[in-house]
Amino acid sequence: MDGRGNEAVLLAHLHAADVADVVAVEAAEGGQAAVAGLARRRDGSRVFVKAFDEPPAADVFAAEAEGLAALRMLGGATTPEVLLASTDLLVLEALHPRRDDAAFWEHLAHDLARVHSTTHDRFGWHQDNWLGRRRQANTWEEDGFEFFTQHRLLRWLDEPRVQAALDAEDRAALERLCARLPELLPERPACLVHGDLWAGNVLATAAGAPALIDPAVSYTWAEIDLAHVWTTSPPPQAARFFAVYAEVTGLDAGWRERVPLVQLRQHLAVVAQFEPDRGAADAIRSTLAPFRRRT
């Protein structure tokens, strides 16, 4: 759907929700799963609006609103105020583009370290939520490797696009990788994570402080967030983010070598939902190559 079509969809949803003082909607860039834009009201103020042409379920926006509240109330992060979360529409306080300088990214490092300091004795969340248009299973598990294996990796193998992209040996290689995860990754505690922290989900307040949007929260490994920022083209100034985060949290230098394993979850989710997949299937096959059987 083009920009004008998106604007019409959003305006129709706003009017259906009795948000009648909107005079114009400008389509926003960046999102893939839903249509989004900035709505200008009669008093000149703006709000952010998001909708699906066909919502995948009735709880999508309620789960997103809860995730924003969890990041703010449990993790101390800055998130936009939720003005409306219905089956069809999400309306949020409007934020601003982030300021890509070293100070901004250093601030974000401290914010994310604080979010990750919120821990739990189990992996998961009290309910499922959403990653794009796919439900994210958050069934509680005592063991982080089991949680990551079952609910973040193998759960994608039944998706039609993943079945088309990965052959039988790829899928077998993923299962072999999962069986070896305790050898390949260090044991880490379950902590609160954003869950979909690509660079585009970092915006700013009017004062220029980092603000987070579009979460898929759960209690799992902190490196889920770190790997996603690392692989989604952050600007050069973000080097300060990784250095400060490691300093504040005591993160070991080996995290960069672990990124391909941790980021498998996100690559699988991209293949399952989007065409083209922006190289995600190739990245998966590259990571799985050492786990393929040699003939």
PDB file of C-alpha atoms in Angstrom, residues 101-283:
ATOM      1  CA  ASP A 101      25.945  11.551  18.548  1.00  0.00           C
ATOM      2  CA  ALA A 102      28.138   9.771  21.079  1.00  0.00           C
ATOM      3  CA  ALA A 103      26.356  11.368  24.059  1.00  0.00           C
ATOM      4  CA  PHE A 104      22.957  10.069  22.919  1.00  0.00           C
ATOM      5  CA  TRP A 105      24.229   6.530  22.464  1.00  0.00           C
ATOM      6  CA  GLU A 106      26.060   6.612  25.793  1.00  0.00           C
ATOM      7  CA  HIS A 107      22.778   7.648  27.438  1.00  0.00           C
ATOM      8  CA  LEU A 108      21.048   4.727  25.733  1.00  0.00           C
ATOM      9  CA  ALA A 109      23.717   2.319  27.014  1.00  0.00           C
ATOM     10  CA  HIS A 110      22.974   3.329  30.602  1.00  0.00           C
ATOM     11  CA  ASP A 111      19.218   3.084  29.970  1.00  0.00           C
ATOM     12  CA  LEU A 112      19.464  -0.404  28.485  1.00  0.00           C
ATOM     13  CA  ALA A 113      21.778  -1.603  31.253  1.00  0.00           C
ATOM     14  CA  ARG A 114      19.138  -0.459  33.759  1.00  0.00           C
ATOM     15  CA  VAL A 115      16.400  -2.329  31.864  1.00  0.00           C
ATOM     16  CA  HIS A 116      18.537  -5.466  31.871  1.00  0.00           C
ATOM     17  CA  SER A 117      19.163  -5.185  35.609  1.00  0.00           C
ATOM     18  CA  THR A 118      15.515  -6.196  36.133  1.00  0.00           C
ATOM     19  CA  THR A 119      15.733  -9.978  36.470  1.00  0.00           C
ATOM     20  CA  HIS A 120      13.441 -12.962  37.018  1.00  0.00           C
ATOM     21  CA  ASP A 121      13.917 -16.493  38.286  1.00  0.00           C
ATOM     22  CA  ARG A 122      12.384 -17.932  35.105  1.00  0.00           C
ATOM     23  CA  PHE A 123      12.529 -17.272  31.369  1.00  0.00           C
ATOM     24  CA  GLY A 124       9.394 -16.075  29.602  1.00  0.00           C
ATOM     25  CA  TRP A 125       6.562 -13.660  30.320  1.00  0.00           C
ATOM     26  CA  HIS A 126       3.149 -13.921  31.947  1.00  0.00           C
ATOM     27  CA  GLN A 127       1.467 -13.923  28.523  1.00  0.00           C
ATOM     28  CA  ASP A 128       2.348 -14.202  24.857  1.00  0.00           C
ATOM     29  CA  ASN A 129       2.889 -11.037  22.846  1.00  0.00           C
ATOM     30  CA  TRP A 130       3.816 -10.152  19.275  1.00  0.00           C
ATOM     31  CA  LEU A 131       6.879  -9.841  17.058  1.00  0.00           C
ATOM     32  CA  GLY A 132       5.609  -8.134  13.937  1.00  0.00           C
ATOM     33  CA  ARG A 133       2.570 -10.085  12.764  1.00  0.00           C
ATOM     34  CA  ARG A 134       3.554 -13.324  14.500  1.00  0.00           C
ATOM     35  CA  ARG A 135       2.688 -14.327  18.031  1.00  0.00           C
ATOM     36  CA  GLN A 136       5.712 -14.578  20.319  1.00  0.00           C
ATOM     37  CA  ALA A 137       5.372 -17.551  22.661  1.00  0.00           C
ATOM     38  CA  ASN A 138       6.550 -16.712  26.171  1.00  0.00           C
ATOM     39  CA  THR A 139       5.821 -19.959  28.005  1.00  0.00           C
ATOM     40  CA  TRP A 140       7.717 -19.975  31.298  1.00  0.00           C
ATOM     41  CA  GLU A 141      10.847 -22.148  31.382  1.00  0.00           C
ATOM     42  CA  GLU A 142      13.380 -22.726  34.154  1.00  0.00           C
ATOM     43  CA  ASP A 143      16.232 -23.147  31.679  1.00  0.00           C
ATOM     44  CA  GLY A 144      17.337 -20.361  29.344  1.00  0.00           C
ATOM     45  CA  PHE A 145      18.701 -22.733  26.705  1.00  0.00           C
ATOM     46  CA  GLU A 146      15.413 -24.605  26.576  1.00  0.00           C
ATOM     47  CA  PHE A 147      13.483 -21.336  26.354  1.00  0.00           C
ATOM     48  CA  PHE A 148      15.651 -20.011  23.520  1.00  0.00           C
ATOM     49  CA  THR A 149      15.573 -23.342  21.677  1.00  0.00           C
ATOM     50  CA  GLN A 150      11.830 -23.977  21.842  1.00  0.00           C
ATOM     51  CA  HIS A 151      10.316 -20.497  21.840  1.00  0.00           C
ATOM     52  CA  ARG A 152      12.842 -18.389  19.932  1.00  0.00           C
ATOM     53  CA  LEU A 153      14.379 -20.744  17.340  1.00  0.00           C
ATOM     54  CA  LEU A 154      12.566 -24.013  16.581  1.00  0.00           C
ATOM     55  CA  ARG A 155       9.129 -22.367  16.770  1.00  0.00           C
ATOM     56  CA  TRP A 156       9.839 -20.733  13.379  1.00  0.00           C
ATOM     57  CA  LEU A 157      10.420 -23.978  11.483  1.00  0.00           C
ATOM     58  CA  ASP A 158       6.703 -24.511  10.804  1.00  0.00           C
ATOM     59  CA  GLU A 159       6.295 -21.114   9.160  1.00  0.00           C
ATOM     60  CA  PRO A 160       5.666 -21.521   5.390  1.00  0.00           C
ATOM     61  CA  ARG A 161       8.294 -18.979   4.314  1.00  0.00           C
ATOM     62  CA  VAL A 162      10.899 -20.583   6.562  1.00  0.00           C
ATOM     63  CA  GLN A 163      10.070 -24.029   5.169  1.00  0.00           C
ATOM     64  CA  ALA A 164      10.577 -22.645   1.675  1.00  0.00           C
ATOM     65  CA  ALA A 165      13.855 -20.913   2.524  1.00  0.00           C
ATOM     66  CA  LEU A 166      15.552 -23.694   4.511  1.00  0.00           C
ATOM     67  CA  ASP A 167      16.038 -27.216   3.218  1.00  0.00           C
ATOM     68  CA  ALA A 168      15.905 -30.374   5.323  1.00  0.00           C
ATOM     69  CA  GLU A 169      19.618 -30.259   6.104  1.00  0.00           C
ATOM     70  CA  ASP A 170      19.363 -26.611   7.182  1.00  0.00           C
ATOM     71  CA  ARG A 171      16.602 -27.550   9.590  1.00  0.00           C
ATOM     72  CA  ALA A 172      18.590 -30.516  10.888  1.00  0.00           C
ATOM     73  CA  ALA A 173      21.599 -28.232  11.346  1.00  0.00           C
ATOM     74  CA  LEU A 174      19.483 -25.828  13.393  1.00  0.00           C
ATOM     75  CA  GLU A 175      18.384 -28.695  15.627  1.00  0.00           C
ATOM     76  CA  ARG A 176      22.014 -29.787  16.078  1.00  0.00           C
ATOM     77  CA  LEU A 177      22.974 -26.201  16.941  1.00  0.00           C
ATOM     78  CA  CYS A 178      20.179 -26.056  19.518  1.00  0.00           C
ATOM     79  CA  ALA A 179      21.395 -29.272  21.137  1.00  0.00           C
ATOM     80  CA  ARG A 180      24.834 -27.705  21.561  1.00  0.00           C
ATOM     81  CA  LEU A 181      23.747 -24.278  22.816  1.00  0.00           C
ATOM     82  CA  PRO A 182      24.966 -24.926  26.394  1.00  0.00           C
ATOM     83  CA  GLU A 183      28.466 -25.418  24.915  1.00  0.00           C
ATOM     84  CA  LEU A 184      28.257 -22.414  22.619  1.00  0.00           C
ATOM     85  CA  LEU A 185      26.725 -19.721  24.833  1.00  0.00           C
ATOM     86  CA  PRO A 186      27.461 -18.802  28.438  1.00  0.00           C
ATOM     87  CA  GLU A 187      24.769 -19.288  31.033  1.00  0.00           C
ATOM     88  CA  ARG A 188      23.070 -15.964  31.657  1.00  0.00           C
ATOM     89  CA  PRO A 189      20.220 -14.829  33.935  1.00  0.00           C
ATOM     90  CA  ALA A 190      16.726 -14.034  32.724  1.00  0.00           C
ATOM     91  CA  CYS A 191      16.368 -10.273  32.495  1.00  0.00           C
ATOM     92  CA  LEU A 192      13.828  -7.880  31.069  1.00  0.00           C
ATOM     93  CA  VAL A 193      14.496  -7.248  27.381  1.00  0.00           C
ATOM     94  CA  HIS A 194      12.927  -4.994  24.795  1.00  0.00           C
ATOM     95  CA  GLY A 195      12.872  -7.938  22.391  1.00  0.00           C
ATOM     96  CA  ASP A 196      12.876  -6.089  19.056  1.00  0.00           C
ATOM     97  CA  LEU A 197      15.577  -3.500  19.588  1.00  0.00           C
ATOM     98  CA  TRP A 198      16.658  -2.658  16.093  1.00  0.00           C
ATOM     99  CA  ALA A 199      18.065   0.828  15.594  1.00  0.00           C
ATOM    100  CA  GLY A 200      14.770   2.095  14.157  1.00  0.00           C
ATOM    101  CA  ASN A 201      12.989   1.428  17.444  1.00  0.00           C
ATOM    102  CA  VAL A 202      15.155   3.990  19.235  1.00  0.00           C
ATOM    103  CA  LEU A 203      13.750   7.521  19.045  1.00  0.00           C
ATOM    104  CA  ALA A 204      14.060  10.588  21.277  1.00  0.00           C
ATOM    105  CA  THR A 205      12.045  12.798  23.591  1.00  0.00           C
ATOM    106  CA  ALA A 206      11.635  16.526  22.970  1.00  0.00           C
ATOM    107  CA  ALA A 207      14.611  17.025  25.299  1.00  0.00           C
ATOM    108  CA  GLY A 208      16.740  14.637  23.221  1.00  0.00           C
ATOM    109  CA  ALA A 209      16.815  11.659  25.620  1.00  0.00           C
ATOM    110  CA  PRO A 210      16.518   8.119  24.205  1.00  0.00           C
ATOM    111  CA  ALA A 211      13.017   6.642  24.042  1.00  0.00           C
ATOM    112  CA  LEU A 212      12.059   3.101  23.063  1.00  0.00           C
ATOM    113  CA  ILE A 213       9.115   1.974  20.952  1.00  0.00           C
ATOM    114  CA  ASP A 214       7.584  -1.228  19.534  1.00  0.00           C
ATOM    115  CA  PRO A 215       8.714  -3.809  22.116  1.00  0.00           C
ATOM    116  CA  ALA A 216       8.272  -7.582  22.267  1.00  0.00           C
ATOM    117  CA  VAL A 217       9.201  -7.923  25.923  1.00  0.00           C
ATOM    118  CA  SER A 218      10.094 -11.020  27.889  1.00  0.00           C
ATOM    119  CA  TYR A 219      12.573 -12.188  30.488  1.00  0.00           C
ATOM    120  CA  THR A 220      15.459 -13.752  28.600  1.00  0.00           C
ATOM    121  CA  TRP A 221      19.125 -13.113  27.771  1.00  0.00           C
ATOM    122  CA  ALA A 222      20.268  -9.498  27.603  1.00  0.00           C
ATOM    123  CA  GLU A 223      22.313 -10.250  24.488  1.00  0.00           C
ATOM    124  CA  ILE A 224      19.057 -10.575  22.521  1.00  0.00           C
ATOM    125  CA  ASP A 225      18.840  -6.770  22.575  1.00  0.00           C
ATOM    126  CA  LEU A 226      22.544  -6.162  22.143  1.00  0.00           C
ATOM    127  CA  ALA A 227      22.798  -8.411  19.086  1.00  0.00           C
ATOM    128  CA  HIS A 228      19.829  -6.747  17.426  1.00  0.00           C
ATOM    129  CA  VAL A 229      21.271  -3.259  17.774  1.00  0.00           C
ATOM    130  CA  TRP A 230      24.646  -4.539  16.526  1.00  0.00           C
ATOM    131  CA  THR A 231      23.245  -6.054  13.322  1.00  0.00           C
ATOM    132  CA  THR A 232      20.789  -3.331  12.242  1.00  0.00           C
ATOM    133  CA  SER A 233      23.162  -0.678  10.901  1.00  0.00           C
ATOM    134  CA  PRO A 234      23.567   1.653  13.868  1.00  0.00           C
ATOM    135  CA  PRO A 235      25.541   4.812  13.027  1.00  0.00           C
ATOM    136  CA  PRO A 236      29.288   5.020  13.767  1.00  0.00           C
ATOM    137  CA  GLN A 237      28.550   7.002  16.936  1.00  0.00           C
ATOM    138  CA  ALA A 238      26.906   3.887  18.373  1.00  0.00           C
ATOM    139  CA  ALA A 239      30.373   2.455  19.024  1.00  0.00           C
ATOM    140  CA  ARG A 240      30.171   4.415  22.264  1.00  0.00           C
ATOM    141  CA  PHE A 241      26.965   2.546  23.158  1.00  0.00           C
ATOM    142  CA  PHE A 242      28.617  -0.866  23.008  1.00  0.00           C
ATOM    143  CA  ALA A 243      31.718   0.278  24.903  1.00  0.00           C
ATOM    144  CA  VAL A 244      29.723   1.900  27.718  1.00  0.00           C
ATOM    145  CA  TYR A 245      27.223  -0.968  27.968  1.00  0.00           C
ATOM    146  CA  ALA A 246      30.090  -3.456  28.373  1.00  0.00           C
ATOM    147  CA  GLU A 247      31.769  -1.247  30.961  1.00  0.00           C
ATOM    148  CA  VAL A 248      28.590  -0.762  33.010  1.00  0.00           C
ATOM    149  CA  THR A 249      27.464  -4.394  32.914  1.00  0.00           C
ATOM    150  CA  GLY A 250      30.807  -6.204  32.938  1.00  0.00           C
ATOM    151  CA  LEU A 251      30.011  -7.842  29.596  1.00  0.00           C
ATOM    152  CA  ASP A 252      32.876  -9.996  28.339  1.00  0.00           C
ATOM    153  CA  ALA A 253      34.540  -9.278  24.997  1.00  0.00           C
ATOM    154  CA  GLY A 254      33.291 -12.540  23.496  1.00  0.00           C
ATOM    155  CA  TRP A 255      29.774 -11.215  22.949  1.00  0.00           C
ATOM    156  CA  ARG A 256      30.573 -10.146  19.371  1.00  0.00           C
ATOM    157  CA  GLU A 257      31.458 -13.729  18.410  1.00  0.00           C
ATOM    158  CA  ARG A 258      28.137 -14.879  19.885  1.00  0.00           C
ATOM    159  CA  VAL A 259      26.020 -12.393  17.914  1.00  0.00           C
ATOM    160  CA  PRO A 260      25.320 -14.705  14.918  1.00  0.00           C
ATOM    161  CA  LEU A 261      23.941 -17.413  17.226  1.00  0.00           C
ATOM    162  CA  VAL A 262      21.781 -15.035  19.247  1.00  0.00           C
ATOM    163  CA  GLN A 263      20.555 -13.171  16.173  1.00  0.00           C
ATOM    164  CA  LEU A 264      19.298 -16.369  14.550  1.00  0.00           C
ATOM    165  CA  ARG A 265      15.985 -15.745  16.262  1.00  0.00           C
ATOM    166  CA  GLN A 266      15.509 -12.408  14.564  1.00  0.00           C
ATOM    167  CA  HIS A 267      16.661 -13.647  11.165  1.00  0.00           C
ATOM    168  CA  LEU A 268      14.149 -16.497  11.341  1.00  0.00           C
ATOM    169  CA  ALA A 269      11.384 -14.048  12.256  1.00  0.00           C
ATOM    170  CA  VAL A 270      12.263 -11.848   9.277  1.00  0.00           C
ATOM    171  CA  VAL A 271      12.256 -14.780   6.846  1.00  0.00           C
ATOM    172  CA  ALA A 272       8.880 -15.893   8.235  1.00  0.00           C
ATOM    173  CA  GLN A 273       7.242 -12.517   7.645  1.00  0.00           C
ATOM    174  CA  PHE A 274       8.883 -10.467   4.922  1.00  0.00           C
ATOM    175  CA  GLU A 275       9.767 -10.705   1.250  1.00  0.00           C
ATOM    176  CA  PRO A 276      12.448  -9.780   0.390  1.00  0.00           C
ATOM    177  CA  ASP A 277      14.129 -10.904   3.592  1.00  0.00           C
ATOM    178  CA  ARG A 278      17.099  -8.487   3.301  1.00  0.00           C
ATOM    179  CA  GLY A 279      19.663 -11.288   3.461  1.00  0.00           C
ATOM    180  CA  ALA A 280      18.242 -12.982   6.561  1.00  0.00           C
ATOM    181  CA  ALA A 281      18.052 -16.460   4.976  1.00  0.00           C
ATOM    182  CA  ASP A 282      21.666 -16.177   3.794  1.00  0.00           C
ATOM    183  CA  ALA A 283      22.731 -15.139   7.298  1.00  0.00           C
TER     184      ALA A 283
END
